CSV table of C-alpha atoms and ligand atoms in Angstrom, one decimal:
chain,number,residue,atom,x,y,z
A,1,MET,CA,23.4,0.6,6.5
A,2,TRP,CA,19.8,-0.3,6.0
A,3,VAL,CA,18.6,-3.8,6.8
A,4,ASP,CA,15.7,-5.8,5.4
A,5,ILE,CA,12.7,-5.1,7.6
A,6,HIS,CA,9.2,-6.4,7.2
A,7,PRO,CA,6.0,-5.1,8.8
A,8,GLY,CA,5.6,-8.1,11.2
A,9,ASP,CA,9.2,-7.5,12.4
A,10,ALA,CA,9.4,-5.9,15.8
A,11,ARG,CA,12.2,-3.7,14.5
A,12,ALA,CA,9.9,-2.3,11.9
A,13,GLY,CA,8.5,0.4,14.2
A,14,VAL,CA,6.1,2.9,13.1
A,15,VAL,CA,5.3,4.6,9.8
A,16,ALA,CA,4.4,8.3,10.2
A,17,LEU,CA,1.8,9.5,7.7
A,18,THR,CA,0.5,13.0,6.9
A,19,GLY,CA,-2.6,13.8,4.8
A,20,ALA,CA,-4.5,10.7,6.1
A,21,THR,CA,-7.8,12.7,6.2
A,22,GLY,CA,-7.4,13.4,2.4
A,23,PHE,CA,-8.0,11.3,-0.7
A,24,ILE,CA,-4.6,9.7,-1.3
A,25,GLY,CA,-3.4,9.6,2.3
A,26,GLY,CA,-6.6,8.0,3.4
A,27,ARG,CA,-6.3,5.2,0.9
A,28,LEU,CA,-2.7,4.8,1.8
A,29,ALA,CA,-3.5,4.6,5.6
A,30,ARG,CA,-5.8,1.6,4.8
A,31,ARG,CA,-3.3,-0.1,2.6
A,32,LEU,CA,-0.5,0.3,5.2
A,33,ARG,CA,-2.7,-1.1,7.9
A,34,SER,CA,-3.8,-4.1,5.8
A,35,ALA,CA,-0.1,-4.8,5.1
A,36,GLY,CA,0.4,-4.9,8.8
A,37,TRP,CA,2.3,-1.7,9.5
A,38,GLN,CA,1.8,0.4,12.6
A,39,VAL,CA,0.7,3.8,11.4
A,40,ARG,CA,0.8,7.2,13.2
A,41,VAL,CA,-1.1,9.9,11.4
A,42,LEU,CA,-1.0,13.7,11.8
A,43,VAL,CA,-4.4,15.2,12.0
A,44,ARG,CA,-5.3,18.9,12.2
A,45,PRO,CA,-7.5,19.7,15.2
A,46,ALA,CA,-10.5,20.7,13.0
A,47,ALA,CA,-10.1,17.8,10.5
A,48,ASN,CA,-12.9,15.3,9.8
A,49,THR,CA,-11.4,12.0,11.0
A,50,ALA,CA,-14.5,9.9,10.3
A,51,SER,CA,-12.7,8.0,7.6
A,52,LEU,CA,-10.0,6.9,10.0
A,53,ALA,CA,-12.4,5.4,12.6
A,54,GLY,CA,-11.8,1.7,13.1
A,55,LEU,CA,-8.6,1.7,11.0
A,56,GLY,CA,-6.4,1.2,14.1
A,57,VAL,CA,-4.1,4.1,13.3
A,58,GLN,CA,-2.6,6.3,16.1
A,59,GLN,CA,-3.9,9.8,15.6
A,60,LEU,CA,-1.7,12.7,16.7
A,61,LYS,CA,-3.1,16.2,16.7
A,62,GLY,CA,-0.9,18.7,15.0
A,63,ASP,CA,-0.2,20.7,11.9
A,64,LEU,CA,2.5,21.1,9.3
A,65,GLU,CA,2.9,24.6,10.7
A,66,ASP,CA,3.6,23.4,14.2
A,67,GLN,CA,7.1,22.1,14.5
A,68,GLU,CA,6.6,20.6,17.9
A,69,SER,CA,3.8,18.3,16.6
A,70,LEU,CA,6.0,17.2,13.7
A,71,GLN,CA,8.7,16.3,16.1
A,72,ARG,CA,6.3,14.0,18.0
A,73,LEU,CA,4.9,12.6,14.7
A,74,VAL,CA,8.3,11.3,13.5
A,75,ALA,CA,9.8,10.1,16.9
A,76,ASP,CA,11.2,6.6,16.5
A,77,THR,CA,9.7,6.0,13.1
A,78,TYR,CA,10.9,3.6,10.5
A,79,ALA,CA,9.5,5.7,7.7
A,80,VAL,CA,7.8,9.0,7.1
A,81,ILE,CA,5.3,9.3,4.3
A,82,HIS,CA,4.4,12.9,3.5
A,83,CYS,CA,1.0,13.0,1.7
A,84,ALA,CA,-0.4,16.3,3.1
A,85,GLY,CA,-0.4,19.2,0.7
A,86,THR,CA,-2.6,21.9,-0.6
A,87,VAL,CA,-4.0,21.8,-4.2
A,88,ARG,CA,-6.3,24.9,-3.7
A,89,GLY,CA,-5.2,28.5,-3.5
A,90,VAL,CA,-4.3,31.5,-5.6
A,91,THR,CA,-1.0,33.1,-4.5
A,92,PRO,CA,2.4,31.5,-4.2
A,93,ALA,CA,2.4,32.3,-0.5
A,94,GLN,CA,-0.8,30.2,0.0
A,95,PHE,CA,0.8,27.1,-1.6
A,96,ASN,CA,4.3,27.6,-0.3
A,97,ARG,CA,3.3,27.7,3.4
A,98,ILE,CA,2.2,24.1,3.1
A,99,ASN,CA,3.9,22.6,0.0
A,100,VAL,CA,7.3,24.1,0.6
A,101,GLU,CA,7.7,25.2,4.2
A,102,GLY,CA,5.7,22.2,5.4
A,103,VAL,CA,8.0,19.8,3.7
A,104,ALA,CA,11.1,21.6,5.0
A,105,ARG,CA,9.7,21.5,8.6
A,106,LEU,CA,8.8,17.8,8.4
A,107,ALA,CA,12.1,16.8,6.9
A,108,ARG,CA,14.0,18.9,9.5
A,109,ALA,CA,12.0,17.1,12.3
A,110,ALA,CA,12.8,13.7,10.7
A,111,VAL,CA,16.4,14.0,9.8
A,112,SER,CA,17.9,13.3,13.2
A,113,GLN,CA,15.8,10.1,13.5
A,114,ARG,CA,17.0,8.9,10.0
A,115,PRO,CA,13.9,7.2,8.8
A,116,ARG,CA,13.4,6.7,5.1
A,117,PHE,CA,11.3,9.6,3.8
A,118,LEU,CA,8.8,9.7,1.0
A,119,LEU,CA,7.3,13.0,-0.4
A,120,LEU,CA,4.2,12.9,-2.5
A,121,SER,CA,5.1,15.5,-5.0
A,122,SER,CA,3.3,15.8,-8.4
A,123,LEU,CA,4.0,15.6,-12.1
A,124,ALA,CA,3.2,19.4,-12.0
A,125,ALA,CA,6.6,19.9,-10.4
A,126,ARG,CA,8.0,19.2,-14.0
A,127,GLU,CA,6.4,22.5,-15.2
A,128,PRO,CA,7.0,25.0,-12.3
A,129,GLY,CA,6.3,28.0,-14.6
A,130,LEU,CA,2.7,27.0,-15.1
A,131,SER,CA,1.2,27.9,-11.7
A,132,PRO,CA,2.0,28.7,-8.1
A,133,TYR,CA,0.9,25.1,-7.3
A,134,ALA,CA,3.3,23.6,-9.8
A,135,ALA,CA,6.2,25.8,-8.6
A,136,SER,CA,5.4,24.9,-4.9
A,137,LYS,CA,5.6,21.2,-5.7
A,138,GLN,CA,9.0,21.6,-7.3
A,139,GLN,CA,10.3,23.8,-4.5
A,140,GLY,CA,8.9,21.2,-2.0
A,141,GLU,CA,11.2,18.6,-3.6
A,142,GLN,CA,14.1,21.0,-3.4
A,143,ALA,CA,13.4,21.8,0.3
A,144,LEU,CA,13.4,18.0,1.0
A,145,VAL,CA,16.8,17.6,-0.8
A,146,ALA,CA,18.2,20.6,1.1
A,147,GLU,CA,17.1,19.2,4.5
A,148,ALA,CA,17.6,15.4,4.0
A,149,GLY,CA,21.3,15.1,4.7
A,150,GLU,CA,22.0,11.3,5.1
A,151,MET,CA,18.3,10.4,5.3
A,152,PRO,CA,17.2,8.4,2.3
A,153,TRP,CA,14.5,10.2,0.5
A,154,VAL,CA,12.1,9.7,-2.4
A,155,ALA,CA,9.8,12.1,-4.2
A,156,LEU,CA,7.0,10.5,-6.3
A,157,ARG,CA,5.5,12.6,-9.1
A,158,PRO,CA,2.1,11.1,-9.9
A,159,PRO,CA,0.0,12.5,-12.7
A,160,ALA,CA,-3.8,13.0,-12.0
A,161,VAL,CA,-4.8,10.3,-9.5
A,162,TYR,CA,-8.3,9.0,-9.3
A,163,GLY,CA,-10.2,6.3,-7.4
A,164,PRO,CA,-12.7,6.0,-4.6
A,165,GLY,CA,-12.7,9.1,-2.4
A,166,ASP,CA,-11.4,11.4,-5.1
A,167,ARG,CA,-13.1,14.8,-5.2
A,168,GLU,CA,-11.3,16.4,-8.2
A,169,LEU,CA,-11.6,14.0,-11.2
A,170,LEU,CA,-14.7,12.1,-10.0
A,171,PRO,CA,-17.2,14.8,-10.9
A,172,LEU,CA,-15.9,14.7,-14.5
A,173,PHE,CA,-16.3,11.0,-14.8
A,174,GLN,CA,-19.7,11.2,-13.3
A,175,TRP,CA,-20.7,13.7,-16.0
A,176,MET,CA,-19.4,11.2,-18.6
A,177,GLY,CA,-21.6,8.6,-17.0
A,178,ARG,CA,-24.6,10.9,-17.6
A,179,GLY,CA,-23.6,11.2,-21.3
A,180,ILE,CA,-22.0,14.6,-21.5
A,181,VAL,CA,-18.5,15.8,-20.7
A,182,PRO,CA,-17.0,19.3,-20.6
A,183,VAL,CA,-13.5,19.0,-22.2
A,184,LEU,CA,-11.3,21.4,-20.3
A,185,GLY,CA,-8.0,20.5,-21.8
A,186,SER,CA,-6.7,21.6,-25.2
A,187,VAL,CA,-7.4,19.5,-28.4
A,188,GLY,CA,-4.5,17.1,-28.9
A,189,ALA,CA,-3.4,17.2,-25.3
A,190,ARG,CA,-2.1,13.9,-23.8
A,191,PHE,CA,-2.0,13.0,-20.2
A,192,SER,CA,-1.1,10.1,-18.0
A,193,LEU,CA,-3.4,8.9,-15.2
A,194,LEU,CA,-2.9,6.7,-12.1
A,195,TYR,CA,-5.4,4.7,-10.1
A,196,VAL,CA,-5.0,5.4,-6.4
A,197,ASP,CA,-4.3,1.8,-5.3
A,198,ASP,CA,-1.4,1.5,-7.8
A,199,LEU,CA,0.1,4.6,-6.2
A,200,ALA,CA,-0.4,3.0,-2.8
A,201,ALA,CA,1.2,-0.2,-4.1
A,202,ALA,CA,4.3,1.9,-5.2
A,203,VAL,CA,4.6,3.4,-1.8
A,204,LEU,CA,4.4,-0.1,-0.1
A,205,GLN,CA,7.0,-1.4,-2.5
A,206,TRP,CA,9.3,1.5,-1.5
A,207,LEU,CA,8.6,0.7,2.1
A,208,HIS,CA,9.5,-3.0,1.6
A,209,GLN,CA,12.8,-2.2,-0.2
A,210,PRO,CA,15.7,-3.6,1.8
A,211,GLN,CA,17.8,-0.5,0.9
A,212,GLY,CA,16.7,3.1,1.2
A,213,VAL,CA,16.4,4.4,-2.4
A,214,SER,CA,16.8,8.1,-3.1
A,215,GLY,CA,15.5,10.1,-6.1
A,216,ILE,CA,12.6,11.7,-7.9
A,217,PHE,CA,10.3,9.3,-9.8
A,218,GLU,CA,7.4,9.7,-12.1
A,219,LEU,CA,4.8,7.0,-12.3
A,220,HIS,CA,1.6,6.2,-14.2
A,221,ASP,CA,-0.9,3.5,-14.9
A,222,GLY,CA,1.1,1.6,-17.5
A,223,HIS,CA,-0.8,3.1,-20.5
A,224,ALA,CA,2.3,4.1,-22.5
A,225,GLY,CA,2.1,7.5,-24.1
A,226,GLY,CA,-0.8,8.6,-21.9
A,227,TYR,CA,-4.4,9.3,-23.0
A,228,SER,CA,-6.1,11.8,-25.1
A,229,TRP,CA,-9.6,13.2,-24.2
A,230,ASP,CA,-11.0,11.2,-27.2
A,231,GLU,CA,-9.5,8.0,-25.8
A,232,VAL,CA,-10.9,8.6,-22.3
A,233,VAL,CA,-14.4,9.3,-23.7
A,234,ALA,CA,-14.2,6.2,-25.9
A,235,ILE,CA,-13.3,4.0,-22.9
A,236,ALA,CA,-16.2,5.6,-20.8
A,237,SER,CA,-18.6,5.1,-23.8
A,238,VAL,CA,-17.8,1.4,-24.0
A,239,LEU,CA,-18.2,0.9,-20.2
A,240,ARG,CA,-21.5,2.9,-20.1
A,241,ALA,CA,-22.7,1.5,-23.5
A,242,ARG,CA,-23.8,4.9,-24.5
A,243,HIS,CA,-22.7,7.9,-26.6
A,244,ILE,CA,-21.0,10.6,-24.6
A,245,ARG,CA,-21.2,14.1,-26.0
A,246,ARG,CA,-18.1,16.2,-25.7
A,247,VAL,CA,-18.5,19.9,-25.0
A,248,PRO,CA,-15.1,21.6,-25.6
A,249,ILE,CA,-14.8,24.6,-23.2
A,250,PRO,CA,-12.8,27.4,-24.9
A,251,ALA,CA,-9.7,28.6,-23.1
A,252,LEU,CA,-11.0,32.1,-23.0
A,253,LEU,CA,-14.2,31.0,-21.2
A,254,LEU,CA,-12.2,28.9,-18.8
A,255,ARG,CA,-10.0,31.9,-18.0
A,256,LEU,CA,-13.1,34.1,-17.4
A,257,LEU,CA,-14.6,31.4,-15.1
A,258,ALA,CA,-11.3,31.2,-13.2
A,259,GLY,CA,-11.2,35.0,-12.7
A,260,LEU,CA,-14.8,34.8,-11.4
A,261,SER,CA,-14.1,31.9,-9.1
A,262,VAL,CA,-11.1,33.7,-7.6
A,263,SER,CA,-13.2,36.9,-7.0
A,264,ILE,CA,-16.0,34.8,-5.4
A,265,SER,CA,-13.6,32.9,-3.2
A,266,ARG,CA,-12.1,36.2,-1.9
A,267,LEU,CA,-15.6,37.3,-0.9
A,268,GLY,CA,-16.4,33.9,0.6
A,269,GLY,CA,-13.0,33.6,2.3
A,270,TYR,CA,-12.1,30.2,1.0
A,271,ALA,CA,-9.3,28.8,-1.4
A,272,PRO,CA,-10.7,28.2,-4.9
A,273,MET,CA,-9.9,25.2,-7.1
A,274,LEU,CA,-10.4,26.9,-10.5
A,275,THR,CA,-7.8,29.7,-10.9
A,276,PRO,CA,-5.8,31.1,-13.8
A,277,GLY,CA,-2.9,28.9,-12.7
A,278,LYS,CA,-5.2,25.8,-12.7
A,279,VAL,CA,-6.4,26.7,-16.3
A,280,ARG,CA,-2.7,26.8,-17.5
A,281,GLU,CA,-2.2,23.4,-15.9
A,282,LEU,CA,-5.4,22.1,-17.6
A,283,ARG,CA,-4.4,23.5,-21.0
A,284,HIS,CA,-0.9,22.1,-20.9
A,285,PRO,CA,-0.5,19.8,-23.9
A,286,ASP,CA,1.9,17.2,-22.3
A,287,TRP,CA,1.3,15.5,-19.0
A,288,VAL,CA,2.6,12.2,-20.1
A,289,CYS,CA,5.2,10.5,-17.9
A,290,ASP,CA,7.0,7.2,-17.9
A,291,ASN,CA,7.7,4.3,-15.5
A,292,VAL,CA,11.2,3.4,-16.6
A,293,ALA,CA,13.1,4.8,-13.6
A,294,ILE,CA,10.6,3.7,-10.9
A,295,SER,CA,10.2,0.2,-12.3
A,296,ARG,CA,14.0,-0.2,-12.1
A,297,ALA,CA,14.4,1.3,-8.6
A,298,LEU,CA,11.4,-0.3,-6.9
A,299,ALA,CA,10.4,-3.3,-9.1
A,300,TRP,CA,6.8,-1.8,-9.1
A,301,THR,CA,4.4,-2.5,-11.9
A,302,PRO,CA,1.0,-0.8,-12.2
A,303,GLN,CA,-2.0,-3.1,-12.4
A,304,VAL,CA,-5.0,-0.9,-13.2
A,305,GLU,CA,-5.5,1.0,-16.5
A,306,LEU,CA,-8.4,3.4,-16.9
A,307,ALA,CA,-11.2,0.9,-17.9
A,308,GLU,CA,-10.5,-1.2,-14.9
A,309,GLY,CA,-10.1,1.8,-12.6
A,310,LEU,CA,-13.5,3.2,-13.7
A,311,ARG,CA,-15.0,-0.2,-13.1
A,312,ARG,CA,-13.6,-0.2,-9.5
A,313,THR,CA,-14.3,3.4,-8.8
A,314,LEU,CA,-17.8,3.8,-10.3
A,315,GLY,CA,-18.9,0.2,-10.8
A,316,TRP,CA,-19.2,0.9,-14.6
A,317,GLY,CA,-19.5,-2.0,-16.9
A,318,GLU,CA,-20.4,-4.4,-14.1
A,319,GLY,CA,-23.8,-5.4,-15.4
A,320,LYS,CA,-27.4,-4.3,-14.9
A,321,GLY,CA,-28.5,-3.0,-11.5
A,322,LYS,CA,-25.0,-1.7,-10.8
A,323,GLY,CA,-23.0,1.2,-12.1
A,324,LYS,CA,-25.5,4.0,-12.1
A,325,GLY,CA,-22.8,6.5,-11.4
A,326,GLN,CA,-22.7,5.7,-7.7
A,327,VAL,CA,-19.4,5.2,-5.9
A,328,PRO,CA,-19.5,1.6,-4.6
A,329,GLU,CA,-16.6,1.9,-2.2
A,330,SER,CA,-16.0,4.7,0.3
A,331,GLY,CA,-12.6,6.4,0.3
B,401,NAP,N1,-5.1,14.0,-6.2
B,401,NAP,C1,-4.2,14.1,-7.2
B,401,NAP,O1,-4.6,13.8,-8.4
B,401,NAP,C2,-2.8,14.3,-7.0
B,401,NAP,C3,-1.9,14.2,-8.1
B,401,NAP,C4,-0.5,14.4,-7.9
B,401,NAP,C5,-0.1,14.8,-6.6
B,401,NAP,N2,-1.0,15.0,-5.6
B,401,NAP,C6,-0.4,15.4,-4.3
B,401,NAP,O2,-0.9,14.4,-3.4
B,401,NAP,C7,-1.0,15.0,-2.1
B,401,NAP,C8,-2.4,14.6,-1.5
B,401,NAP,O3,-3.4,15.0,-2.5
B,401,NAP,P1,-4.9,14.6,-2.2
B,401,NAP,O4,-5.6,14.7,-3.5
B,401,NAP,O5,-5.0,13.4,-1.3
B,401,NAP,O6,-5.4,16.0,-1.4
B,401,NAP,P2,-6.6,16.2,-0.3
B,401,NAP,O7,-7.6,15.2,-0.5
B,401,NAP,O8,-6.9,17.6,-0.5
B,401,NAP,O9,-5.8,16.0,1.1
B,401,NAP,C9,-4.9,16.9,1.6
B,401,NAP,C10,-4.5,16.4,3.0
B,401,NAP,O10,-3.4,17.3,3.4
B,401,NAP,C11,-3.8,17.7,4.8
B,401,NAP,N3,-3.3,19.0,5.1
B,401,NAP,C12,-3.4,20.2,4.4
B,401,NAP,N4,-2.8,21.2,5.0
B,401,NAP,C13,-2.3,20.7,6.1
B,401,NAP,C14,-1.6,21.2,7.2
B,401,NAP,N5,-1.3,22.5,7.3
B,401,NAP,N6,-1.2,20.4,8.2
B,401,NAP,C15,-1.5,19.1,8.2
B,401,NAP,N7,-2.2,18.5,7.2
B,401,NAP,C16,-2.6,19.3,6.2
B,401,NAP,C17,-5.3,17.7,4.7
B,401,NAP,O11,-5.8,17.8,6.1
B,401,NAP,P3,-7.3,18.3,6.4
B,401,NAP,O12,-8.2,17.1,6.3
B,401,NAP,O13,-7.2,18.8,7.8
B,401,NAP,O14,-7.6,19.4,5.4
B,401,NAP,C18,-5.6,16.4,4.0
B,401,NAP,O15,-5.4,15.3,4.9
B,401,NAP,C19,-0.9,16.5,-2.3
B,401,NAP,O16,0.4,16.9,-1.8
B,401,NAP,C20,-1.0,16.7,-3.8
B,401,NAP,O17,-0.1,17.8,-4.2
B,401,NAP,C21,-2.3,14.7,-5.8
């Protein structure tokens, strides 16, 4: 039986968070702290923790591949929020180690404590055949379900998330700010988007629910039916008060670039972002999701559609002297 607990309440205990040195987890750590929660974060020994300085979070050295550190992370927690994951790689094994086995390990560590558990999955989990990343996100959800037992669990499936601190979508928006944008998706494709603070608000709403909810939920910024590339460019053009030239990148060229990027990454010994699987994700025509189930379950409503999100992220449309493509807030 779950009772109504609020952050100021001594019973509230600790929220364990993974991925706090990353884009979404970092934003979430800030939001959790400003809402008054005690936060314990898992940080890898070599991670750059500069963004966590002064936040007042308890840092625990460990790794998703180290079961003992996960045990310490979740000890006596009220909730576990699992934001760590890998979006770069080539082979299923590279993704599964973190996105599947990591989820299973963390859930296994948590289950005896019976916190409520939130997994940051991805809308990509809806299309597991597209890429090893997408498959790993779906299998991560399945691993959580298999381990959860009586523990209430939620998996959120956001579409592309953007905001201060983002490293994936931001370069594309910055190109738009300069008046030119490579269009990587297929003509006619539609996709939902989500501003990072709306995602954080959904997580807080889940945390503040009196009852532990369980289920898989999609969520987006409230722009029903998603965006087309034309709509995104039109919004950016208005904010920047300039024409933005679209340069469609043919699928064949993207595939060639992806092949090249994989070969170079092998030589360099790093995990690439642009891969054949990523190209199939980018060319997928339908990344539109809906908020019906999550709004009912969590009474969450998004606040920030794209124009406002770009204003907040890049300072666009805020008058002269501002918005020259700089990021006004740090992640
Ligand atoms: N960004 C999006 O648009 C988006 C959309 C949908 C879903 N998601 C999901 O959201 C999650 C976070 O994405 P993000 O964009 O914030 O990614 P990110 O910026 O790359 O951050 C990833 C985080 O995971 C941590 N991590 C990776 N491997 C780890 C391991 N073995 N042990 C412990 N921590 C590990 C990283 O730590 P280090 O600092 O040590 O590397 C970092 O804190 C991912 O699961 C992703 O699938 C993202």
